[in-house]
Amino acid sequence: MNNDSRRKLRLGALGLIFLAELVGLAILQAKENLEGEWKKRDAWQQPERVMDALGVQPGSRVADVGCGKGYFTAHLAERVGAEGKVYAEDVQDEVLKDVANYAGEKKLTQVVTIQGTEDDASLPPDALDAILIVNAYHEMKHYDAMLQGMAKALKPGGLLGIIDHYDAPGRPRSEYQEEHKIPPELVREDAPRGGFEFVSEEKGIDRPKGDGGGHFFFLIFRKPS
């Protein structure tokens, strides 16, 4: 190998190292941006109050259905600790990869990702103390099947919390799905068919206009003992 070939190899290796550093910096920046966004959400989304209402405590086994990027998954994992379990469920493979990567970086071994389907969250049966659905119930087209599956996953007496974007009743359900909102009255009608009894309507959550605005109701149901 002549000197010119060696020089090209060194330059190529340096280029790969530089590219790897750029990728690493981009990943770190994205993670910092996500955590910064989450801290802003804490002020209005009140995760501690939500978890208190559902009785989530160290050692609890819970699920975040429709987990998205994992905002509530991260809070639940911190609350239940290493002795608990958090099942982060979503139908989108890409967001579940992000959640798994985040959990791996933070050493949150209590987080398990699950890819569900449109009619089944695929949660373990008779295993959970609580299930939380935040801004995702309105998306469920097979809501009866989803509720029935979640009831099977809860222990007797286990709680289901549903937080969703409020809208007034009186229109076809398809319109609410298109607008990503739902009346709480519809949720309360669905729950008994899924095997749940109504427990309470907690204080709702108001999202700031800068984050999209809107009022979110908070309903709690129970799987009968």
Backbone as JSON, one array per atom type, in Angstrom:
{
  "sequence": "MNNDSRRKLRLGALGLIFLAELVGLAILQAKENLEGEWKKRDAWQQPERVMDALGVQPGSRVADVGCGKGYFTAHLAERVGAEGKVYAEDVQDEVLKDVANYAGEKKLTQVVTIQGTEDDASLPPDALDAILIVNAYHEMKHYDAMLQGMAKALKPGGLLGIIDHYDAPGRPRSEYQEEHKIPPELVREDAPRGGFEFVSEEKGIDRPKGDGGGHFFFLIFRKPS",
  "N": [[0.86, -1.19, 0.0], [0.69, 2.15, -0.96], [1.78, 5.5, 0.02], [-0.16, 7.39, -0.66], [-2.52, 5.88, -0.71], [-2.65, 5.1, 1.96], [-3.04, 7.59, 3.13], [-5.57, 8.28, 2.15], [-7.09, 6.3, 3.38], [-6.78, 7.01, 6.07], [-8.01, 9.51, 6.05], [-10.59, 8.73, 5.36], [-11.3, 7.18, 7.59], [-11.22, 9.13, 9.59], [-13.31, 10.7, 8.69], [-15.49, 8.99, 9.09], [-15.45, 8.78, 11.88], [-16.0, 11.43, 12.57], [-18.57, 11.66, 11.49], [-19.93, 9.8, 13.08], [-19.73, 11.09, 15.54], [-21.27, 13.34, 15.04], [-23.79, 12.16, 14.67], [-24.15, 11.08, 17.23], [-24.25, 13.44, 18.75], [-26.58, 14.55, 17.7], [-28.5, 12.7, 18.54], [-28.27, 12.99, 21.31], [-29.06, 15.68, 21.57], [-31.71, 15.5, 20.69], [-32.8, 13.9, 22.72], [-32.46, 15.59, 24.94], [-34.11, 17.69, 24.16], [-36.6, 16.38, 24.18], [-36.87, 15.7, 26.91], [-36.88, 18.26, 27.96], [-39.26, 19.22, 26.88], [-41.04, 17.51, 28.19], [-40.73, 18.33, 30.85], [-41.92, 20.84, 30.77], [-44.51, 20.04, 30.28], [-45.17, 18.85, 32.69], [-46.1, 20.85, 34.38], [-48.73, 21.48, 33.64], [-49.94, 19.05, 33.06], [-49.86, 17.47, 35.27], [-48.81, 14.91, 36.38], [-48.26, 13.63, 38.84], [-50.56, 13.98, 40.39], [-52.38, 12.57, 38.83], [-51.36, 9.94, 39.0], [-51.6, 9.54, 41.73], [-54.4, 9.52, 41.99], [-55.0, 7.13, 40.8], [-53.93, 5.36, 42.5], [-51.3, 4.51, 42.21], [-48.27, 3.16, 43.26], [-45.04, 2.42, 44.85], [-43.9, -0.63, 43.58], [-46.24, -1.26, 42.22], [-48.06, -2.66, 39.44], [-48.56, -1.62, 36.29], [-50.12, -0.16, 33.32], [-49.5, 1.8, 30.43], [-51.47, 2.7, 28.1], [-51.51, 3.28, 24.66], [-49.14, 4.73, 24.59], [-47.47, 6.51, 23.21], [-44.71, 8.69, 22.92], [-43.85, 8.16, 25.44], [-44.19, 9.74, 27.74], [-45.92, 9.55, 30.08], [-45.24, 6.95, 30.69], [-42.59, 7.15, 31.58], [-42.93, 8.64, 33.95], [-44.59, 6.89, 35.4], [-42.85, 4.73, 35.66], [-40.89, 5.78, 37.32], [-42.4, 6.14, 39.62], [-43.34, 3.5, 40.32], [-41.0, 2.13, 40.66], [-38.09, -0.1, 40.82], [-39.09, -2.53, 41.65], [-41.6, -2.66, 40.65], [-43.73, -2.72, 37.69], [-44.08, -1.51, 34.39], [-46.08, -1.51, 31.65], [-45.67, -0.43, 28.51], [-47.7, 0.38, 26.02], [-48.49, 0.47, 22.56], [-49.68, 0.93, 19.19], [-47.93, 1.62, 17.27], [-44.89, 0.82, 15.94], [-42.53, 2.35, 15.73], [-42.62, 4.38, 17.72], [-42.57, 2.8, 19.96], [-40.01, 1.73, 19.82], [-38.54, 4.03, 20.38], [-39.36, 4.48, 23.02], [-38.37, 2.16, 24.24], [-35.63, 2.52, 23.81], [-35.17, 4.83, 25.31], [-35.84, 3.9, 27.87], [-33.86, 1.99, 28.14], [-31.52, 3.6, 28.16], [-31.93, 5.02, 30.51], [-31.9, 3.0, 32.28], [-34.27, 1.77, 33.09], [-35.47, -0.85, 33.98], [-37.91, -1.82, 34.65], [-39.7, -1.21, 32.7], [-41.64, -2.43, 30.09], [-42.13, -2.85, 26.7], [-44.96, -3.12, 24.57], [-46.42, -4.09, 21.59], [-49.5, -3.47, 20.59], [-52.7, -4.21, 19.03], [-55.36, -2.92, 16.9], [-57.62, -3.81, 18.16], [-56.89, -5.01, 20.5], [-54.98, -4.61, 23.34], [-53.09, -6.35, 24.17], [-52.18, -7.03, 26.76], [-50.85, -8.59, 29.76], [-52.84, -11.13, 31.37], [-54.97, -10.62, 34.25], [-53.09, -9.2, 35.8], [-52.55, -6.53, 36.41], [-52.55, -3.53, 38.39], [-53.44, -1.03, 37.72], [-54.51, 0.84, 34.84], [-53.7, 3.28, 32.46], [-54.95, 5.59, 30.16], [-54.16, 8.09, 28.05], [-55.26, 10.71, 26.18], [-55.85, 9.06, 24.01], [-57.98, 7.31, 23.89], [-60.06, 8.24, 22.28], [-59.2, 7.58, 19.76], [-59.7, 4.93, 19.4], [-61.22, 2.59, 17.48], [-62.3, 0.11, 17.86], [-63.49, 0.05, 20.45], [-65.05, -1.34, 22.36], [-63.98, -3.97, 22.33], [-61.36, -3.34, 23.07], [-61.71, -2.32, 25.67], [-62.76, -4.59, 26.94], [-60.58, -6.32, 26.78], [-58.74, -4.93, 28.35], [-60.01, -5.02, 30.8], [-59.74, -7.71, 31.37], [-57.04, -7.78, 31.79], [-56.63, -6.42, 34.15], [-56.37, -6.78, 37.71], [-58.92, -8.0, 39.99], [-60.79, -5.27, 41.18], [-58.99, -3.51, 40.19], [-57.96, -0.37, 38.65], [-59.0, 1.8, 36.0], [-57.92, 4.55, 34.29], [-58.99, 7.23, 32.34], [-58.05, 9.81, 30.38], [-58.97, 12.4, 28.35], [-59.49, 14.48, 25.41], [-61.88, 16.89, 25.74], [-65.17, 17.1, 24.34], [-68.41, 18.3, 23.35], [-71.44, 16.34, 23.65], [-73.52, 14.62, 21.14], [-72.99, 14.27, 18.42], [-72.06, 12.21, 15.52], [-69.94, 9.41, 16.19], [-67.73, 9.04, 14.54], [-67.04, 11.59, 13.72], [-65.97, 12.72, 16.02], [-63.67, 11.15, 16.27], [-62.25, 11.97, 14.02], [-61.67, 14.58, 14.74], [-60.17, 14.22, 16.95], [-61.19, 14.17, 19.57], [-63.54, 13.59, 22.31], [-66.72, 13.11, 23.86], [-67.16, 12.91, 27.41], [-69.43, 11.56, 28.18], [-69.84, 9.56, 26.27], [-67.73, 7.82, 26.82], [-68.43, 6.97, 29.37], [-70.72, 5.56, 28.75], [-69.65, 3.48, 27.29], [-68.01, 2.05, 29.07], [-69.37, 0.18, 30.96], [-70.12, -1.9, 29.21], [-67.68, -2.93, 28.64], [-66.99, -4.14, 30.93], [-66.59, -2.62, 33.21], [-67.07, -0.57, 36.15], [-68.25, 2.65, 37.06], [-66.25, 4.96, 38.86], [-65.3, 7.62, 39.58], [-65.3, 11.11, 38.59], [-62.6, 12.93, 38.1], [-60.88, 16.04, 38.8], [-60.43, 17.94, 35.9], [-57.99, 18.57, 33.24], [-56.31, 21.33, 31.95], [-54.95, 22.28, 28.97], [-52.37, 24.5, 28.0], [-52.75, 27.29, 25.72], [-50.56, 27.7, 24.11], [-49.58, 25.17, 23.77], [-51.45, 23.96, 22.27], [-53.91, 24.03, 23.47], [-57.19, 23.44, 24.99], [-59.52, 21.44, 26.93], [-59.26, 18.66, 29.11], [-60.92, 15.86, 30.2], [-61.1, 13.66, 33.09], [-61.63, 10.51, 33.88], [-62.37, 7.8, 36.09], [-62.53, 4.32, 36.33], [-63.5, 1.05, 37.54], [-62.55, -2.37, 37.72], [-64.83, -4.72, 38.7], [-64.69, -6.24, 41.93]],
  "CA": [[0.0, 0.0, 0.0], [1.51, 3.34, -1.04], [1.46, 6.58, 0.96], [-1.42, 8.04, -1.06], [-3.62, 5.01, -0.28], [-2.75, 5.19, 3.41], [-3.61, 8.9, 3.46], [-7.0, 8.2, 1.86], [-7.71, 5.48, 4.42], [-6.85, 7.8, 7.3], [-9.05, 10.54, 5.88], [-11.89, 8.05, 5.41], [-11.57, 6.81, 8.98], [-11.54, 10.38, 10.32], [-14.65, 11.11, 8.27], [-16.46, 8.13, 9.77], [-15.47, 9.18, 13.29], [-16.7, 12.72, 12.65], [-19.99, 11.39, 11.24], [-20.46, 9.15, 14.28], [-19.86, 12.11, 16.58], [-22.43, 14.17, 14.68], [-25.0, 11.38, 14.96], [-24.27, 11.02, 18.68], [-24.69, 14.76, 19.22], [-27.98, 14.73, 17.28], [-29.32, 11.86, 19.43], [-28.25, 13.63, 22.63], [-29.87, 16.88, 21.48], [-33.12, 15.09, 20.61], [-33.2, 13.44, 24.06], [-32.56, 16.77, 25.79], [-35.32, 18.42, 23.74], [-37.75, 15.62, 24.64], [-36.98, 15.85, 28.36], [-37.28, 19.64, 28.21], [-40.69, 19.3, 26.57], [-41.75, 16.81, 29.25], [-40.73, 19.17, 32.06], [-42.95, 21.87, 30.57], [-45.82, 19.39, 30.39], [-45.45, 18.53, 34.09], [-46.79, 21.96, 35.05], [-50.16, 21.47, 33.38], [-50.51, 17.7, 32.93], [-50.01, 17.03, 36.66], [-48.7, 13.45, 36.45], [-48.29, 13.13, 40.22], [-51.98, 13.92, 40.78], [-53.0, 11.48, 38.07], [-50.93, 8.66, 39.57], [-52.21, 9.43, 43.07], [-55.81, 9.17, 41.83], [-55.07, 5.72, 40.39], [-53.33, 4.54, 43.54], [-50.01, 3.95, 41.78], [-47.29, 3.26, 44.34], [-43.91, 1.53, 44.62], [-44.25, -2.04, 43.43], [-47.44, -1.45, 41.41], [-47.93, -3.15, 38.06], [-49.46, -0.72, 35.58], [-49.95, -0.07, 31.87], [-49.73, 3.07, 29.75], [-52.02, 2.25, 26.81], [-51.37, 4.41, 23.76], [-48.1, 5.46, 25.35], [-46.78, 7.54, 22.43], [-43.26, 8.79, 23.15], [-43.52, 7.63, 26.75], [-44.21, 10.73, 28.81], [-46.46, 8.97, 31.31], [-44.47, 5.74, 30.98], [-41.43, 7.54, 32.38], [-43.41, 9.01, 35.29], [-45.05, 5.67, 36.06], [-41.67, 3.92, 36.0], [-40.27, 6.4, 38.5], [-43.28, 5.92, 40.78], [-43.42, 2.09, 40.74], [-39.66, 1.69, 41.05], [-37.52, -1.31, 40.23], [-39.89, -3.69, 42.04], [-42.87, -2.63, 39.92], [-43.7, -3.02, 36.26], [-44.85, -0.61, 33.54], [-46.24, -1.99, 30.29], [-45.88, 0.68, 27.59], [-48.37, -0.22, 24.86], [-48.88, 1.32, 21.45], [-49.78, 0.17, 17.94], [-46.87, 2.1, 16.38], [-43.59, 0.21, 16.24], [-41.46, 3.35, 15.83], [-42.63, 5.05, 19.03], [-42.17, 1.81, 20.95], [-38.55, 1.68, 19.78], [-38.06, 5.21, 21.1], [-39.6, 4.25, 24.45], [-37.42, 1.13, 24.67], [-34.29, 3.12, 23.84], [-35.13, 5.74, 26.46], [-35.82, 3.07, 29.08], [-32.54, 1.39, 28.22], [-30.56, 4.62, 28.56], [-32.19, 5.4, 31.9], [-31.86, 1.76, 33.08], [-35.61, 1.53, 33.63], [-35.72, -2.25, 33.66], [-39.31, -2.13, 34.95], [-40.52, -0.86, 31.54], [-41.75, -3.45, 29.04], [-42.92, -2.34, 25.58], [-45.88, -4.08, 23.95], [-47.11, -3.6, 20.39], [-50.85, -3.97, 20.53], [-53.42, -4.1, 17.75], [-56.48, -2.0, 16.99], [-58.7, -4.34, 19.0], [-56.35, -5.71, 21.66], [-53.74, -4.02, 23.85], [-52.17, -7.48, 24.38], [-51.62, -6.95, 28.1], [-50.93, -9.88, 30.47], [-54.13, -11.25, 32.08], [-55.07, -10.61, 35.71], [-51.75, -8.85, 36.28], [-52.32, -5.1, 36.6], [-53.25, -2.75, 39.42], [-54.05, 0.15, 37.09], [-54.24, 1.14, 33.43], [-53.9, 4.69, 32.14], [-55.07, 5.94, 28.74], [-54.13, 9.55, 27.97], [-55.45, 11.3, 24.85], [-55.79, 7.99, 23.01], [-59.22, 6.54, 23.82], [-60.89, 8.72, 21.16], [-58.7, 6.97, 18.53], [-60.01, 3.49, 19.37], [-62.42, 2.25, 16.72], [-62.82, -1.12, 18.45], [-63.41, 0.41, 21.87], [-65.61, -2.4, 23.22], [-62.99, -5.04, 22.43], [-60.22, -2.82, 23.83], [-62.09, -2.27, 27.08], [-62.88, -5.96, 27.45], [-59.23, -6.84, 26.94], [-58.11, -4.27, 29.5], [-60.64, -5.55, 32.01], [-59.12, -9.02, 31.62], [-55.66, -7.57, 32.23], [-56.63, -5.87, 35.51], [-56.76, -7.6, 38.86], [-60.19, -7.54, 40.55], [-60.63, -4.02, 41.91], [-58.03, -2.65, 39.5], [-58.53, 0.88, 38.16], [-58.75, 2.3, 34.64], [-58.04, 6.0, 34.19], [-59.07, 7.71, 30.96], [-57.93, 11.26, 30.22], [-59.11, 12.67, 26.91], [-59.85, 15.84, 24.99], [-63.34, 17.05, 25.89], [-66.07, 17.7, 23.36], [-69.81, 18.18, 23.74], [-72.11, 15.19, 23.02], [-74.59, 14.88, 20.18], [-72.59, 14.08, 17.03], [-71.6, 10.85, 15.23], [-68.65, 9.08, 16.79], [-66.68, 9.19, 13.54], [-66.61, 12.99, 13.71], [-65.08, 12.92, 17.17], [-62.39, 10.52, 15.96], [-61.56, 12.82, 13.07], [-61.23, 15.79, 15.42], [-59.34, 13.79, 18.08], [-61.88, 14.55, 20.81], [-64.65, 12.69, 22.63], [-67.47, 13.5, 25.06], [-67.05, 11.95, 28.52], [-70.65, 10.76, 28.24], [-69.66, 8.36, 25.45], [-66.84, 6.93, 27.54], [-69.19, 6.37, 30.47], [-71.63, 4.58, 28.16], [-68.86, 2.33, 26.82], [-67.32, 1.33, 30.14], [-70.07, -1.01, 31.48], [-70.06, -2.99, 28.21], [-66.35, -3.48, 28.7], [-66.79, -4.82, 32.2], [-66.14, -1.67, 34.23], [-68.02, 0.26, 36.87], [-67.77, 4.03, 37.22], [-65.77, 5.31, 40.19], [-65.32, 9.06, 39.83], [-64.79, 12.06, 37.62], [-61.61, 13.76, 38.78], [-60.67, 17.37, 38.23], [-59.85, 17.85, 34.56], [-56.69, 19.17, 32.95], [-56.38, 22.35, 30.91], [-53.69, 22.43, 28.24], [-52.16, 25.9, 27.6], [-52.97, 27.58, 24.31], [-49.29, 27.54, 23.4], [-49.37, 23.75, 23.51], [-52.59, 23.45, 21.51], [-55.14, 24.37, 24.18], [-58.21, 22.42, 25.17], [-59.79, 20.87, 28.25], [-59.23, 17.21, 29.12], [-61.6, 15.27, 31.35], [-60.37, 12.57, 33.74], [-62.59, 9.56, 34.44], [-61.8, 6.59, 36.68], [-63.42, 3.16, 36.37], [-62.96, -0.07, 38.29], [-62.97, -3.74, 37.44], [-65.47, -5.17, 39.94], [-63.97, -7.26, 42.71]],
  "C": [[0.89, 1.24, 0.0], [1.02, 4.42, -0.09], [0.13, 7.25, 0.64], [-2.62, 7.2, -0.61], [-3.81, 5.08, 1.23], [-3.4, 6.5, 3.84], [-5.11, 8.9, 3.24], [-7.74, 7.38, 2.92], [-7.84, 6.25, 5.72], [-7.94, 8.85, 7.22], [-10.45, 9.92, 5.94], [-12.28, 7.68, 6.82], [-11.94, 8.03, 9.81], [-12.94, 10.87, 9.97], [-15.73, 10.3, 8.95], [-16.58, 8.48, 11.25], [-16.25, 10.47, 13.46], [-18.2, 12.53, 12.46], [-20.64, 10.75, 12.46], [-20.66, 10.14, 15.41], [-21.06, 13.01, 16.31], [-23.73, 13.45, 15.0], [-25.23, 11.31, 16.46], [-24.77, 12.33, 19.27], [-26.16, 15.0, 18.89], [-28.9, 13.93, 18.19], [-29.41, 12.49, 20.81], [-29.13, 14.87, 22.64], [-31.35, 16.54, 21.45], [-33.63, 14.64, 21.97], [-33.38, 14.62, 25.0], [-33.81, 17.58, 25.46], [-36.58, 17.73, 24.26], [-37.95, 15.82, 26.14], [-37.36, 17.27, 28.73], [-38.76, 19.86, 27.95], [-41.51, 18.65, 27.68], [-41.81, 17.64, 30.52], [-41.77, 20.28, 31.96], [-44.34, 21.27, 30.74], [-46.18, 19.09, 31.85], [-46.31, 19.59, 34.76], [-48.3, 21.9, 34.85], [-50.77, 20.07, 33.33], [-50.59, 16.98, 34.28], [-49.92, 15.5, 36.82], [-48.76, 12.89, 37.86], [-49.74, 12.99, 40.7], [-52.68, 12.77, 40.09], [-52.64, 10.13, 38.69], [-51.5, 8.46, 40.97], [-53.66, 8.96, 42.96], [-55.99, 7.7, 41.46], [-54.4, 4.8, 41.4], [-52.01, 3.89, 43.16], [-48.97, 4.2, 42.86], [-46.11, 2.35, 44.04], [-44.34, 0.07, 44.59], [-45.49, -2.3, 42.6], [-47.09, -1.97, 40.02], [-49.0, -2.43, 37.24], [-49.2, -0.76, 34.08], [-50.27, 1.34, 31.4], [-50.16, 2.71, 28.34], [-52.09, 3.45, 25.86], [-50.28, 5.32, 24.27], [-47.4, 6.55, 24.56], [-45.29, 7.52, 22.72], [-42.86, 8.41, 24.57], [-43.51, 8.61, 27.89], [-44.72, 10.13, 30.12], [-45.75, 7.66, 31.66], [-43.29, 6.07, 31.89], [-41.84, 7.9, 33.81], [-43.88, 7.78, 36.07], [-43.87, 4.81, 36.51], [-40.98, 4.47, 37.24], [-41.09, 6.1, 39.76], [-43.24, 4.46, 41.24], [-42.07, 1.54, 41.17], [-39.26, 0.36, 40.43], [-38.33, -2.56, 40.56], [-41.24, -3.74, 41.32], [-42.69, -2.98, 38.46], [-44.59, -2.01, 35.53], [-44.88, -1.19, 32.13], [-46.59, -0.8, 29.4], [-46.42, 0.12, 26.29], [-48.68, 0.83, 23.82], [-48.99, 0.43, 20.21], [-48.65, 0.54, 16.99], [-45.51, 1.56, 16.82], [-42.51, 1.26, 16.5], [-41.45, 4.03, 17.2], [-42.22, 4.07, 20.13], [-40.65, 1.64, 20.98], [-37.95, 2.85, 20.55], [-38.22, 5.02, 22.61], [-38.6, 3.23, 24.99], [-36.01, 1.68, 24.77], [-34.14, 4.04, 25.05], [-35.03, 4.94, 27.76], [-34.45, 2.41, 29.25], [-31.48, 2.37, 28.69], [-30.69, 4.98, 30.04], [-32.16, 4.2, 32.85], [-33.19, 1.51, 33.81], [-36.02, 0.1, 33.26], [-37.17, -2.66, 33.93], [-40.23, -1.82, 33.77], [-40.45, -1.98, 30.5], [-42.62, -2.87, 27.93], [-43.74, -3.46, 24.97], [-46.52, -3.44, 22.73], [-48.48, -4.27, 20.33], [-51.43, -3.88, 19.13], [-54.6, -3.15, 17.95], [-57.61, -2.52, 17.87], [-58.19, -5.08, 20.24], [-55.03, -5.07, 22.09], [-52.71, -5.08, 24.2], [-51.46, -7.43, 25.73], [-51.73, -8.3, 28.81], [-52.2, -9.96, 31.31], [-53.98, -11.24, 33.59], [-53.77, -10.18, 36.39], [-51.61, -7.41, 36.77], [-53.16, -4.49, 37.72], [-53.98, -1.57, 38.8], [-53.63, 0.25, 35.64], [-54.56, 2.6, 33.2], [-53.94, 4.86, 30.62], [-55.16, 7.46, 28.64], [-54.2, 9.99, 26.51], [-55.34, 10.25, 23.74], [-57.1, 7.23, 22.89], [-60.06, 6.95, 22.62], [-60.46, 8.08, 19.83], [-59.19, 5.52, 18.35], [-61.33, 3.23, 18.64], [-63.09, 0.99, 17.28], [-62.8, -0.98, 19.97], [-63.99, -0.66, 22.78], [-64.6, -3.53, 23.42], [-61.78, -4.6, 23.25], [-60.54, -2.8, 25.32], [-62.18, -3.67, 27.68], [-61.51, -6.58, 27.69], [-58.52, -6.23, 28.14], [-58.72, -4.74, 30.82], [-60.04, -6.9, 32.37], [-57.71, -8.86, 32.19], [-55.58, -7.07, 33.67], [-56.94, -6.94, 36.55], [-58.15, -7.16, 39.3], [-59.98, -6.3, 41.42], [-59.65, -3.07, 41.27], [-58.71, -1.46, 38.83], [-58.09, 1.18, 36.72], [-58.96, 3.8, 34.65], [-58.02, 6.42, 32.73], [-59.07, 9.24, 30.98], [-58.02, 11.54, 28.73], [-59.66, 14.06, 26.67], [-61.37, 15.99, 24.95], [-63.98, 17.62, 24.63], [-67.5, 17.47, 23.83], [-70.45, 17.0, 23.02], [-73.07, 15.63, 21.92], [-74.23, 14.67, 18.72], [-72.17, 12.63, 16.79], [-70.19, 10.62, 15.76], [-67.49, 9.3, 15.81], [-66.16, 10.63, 13.49], [-65.68, 13.3, 14.88], [-63.7, 12.32, 16.89], [-61.58, 11.37, 15.0], [-60.98, 14.07, 13.74], [-60.39, 15.5, 16.66], [-59.89, 14.3, 19.42], [-62.97, 13.53, 21.09], [-65.4, 13.23, 23.84], [-67.28, 12.48, 26.18], [-68.27, 11.06, 28.64], [-70.52, 9.47, 27.42], [-68.78, 7.34, 26.17], [-67.59, 6.22, 28.66], [-70.23, 5.37, 29.97], [-70.89, 3.31, 27.75], [-68.42, 1.43, 27.97], [-68.07, 0.1, 30.68], [-70.06, -2.18, 30.5], [-68.7, -3.67, 28.23], [-66.05, -4.19, 30.0], [-66.32, -3.93, 33.33], [-67.31, -0.99, 34.92], [-67.4, 1.64, 37.1], [-67.38, 4.28, 38.66], [-65.9, 6.8, 40.44], [-64.91, 9.85, 38.6], [-63.88, 13.01, 38.38], [-61.55, 15.14, 38.13], [-59.94, 17.24, 36.9], [-58.53, 18.59, 34.44], [-56.86, 20.15, 31.8], [-55.01, 22.53, 30.26], [-53.54, 23.88, 27.79], [-52.33, 26.1, 26.1], [-51.7, 27.39, 23.5], [-48.96, 26.11, 23.06], [-50.55, 23.13, 22.77], [-53.92, 23.71, 22.16], [-56.07, 23.18, 24.36], [-58.32, 21.93, 26.6], [-59.86, 19.35, 28.14], [-59.92, 16.71, 30.38], [-60.79, 14.09, 31.87], [-61.39, 11.69, 34.45], [-61.86, 8.34, 34.99], [-62.88, 5.51, 36.78], [-62.71, 2.03, 37.13], [-63.45, -1.39, 37.72], [-63.58, -4.28, 38.72], [-64.68, -6.28, 40.64], [-64.68, -8.62, 42.57]]
}
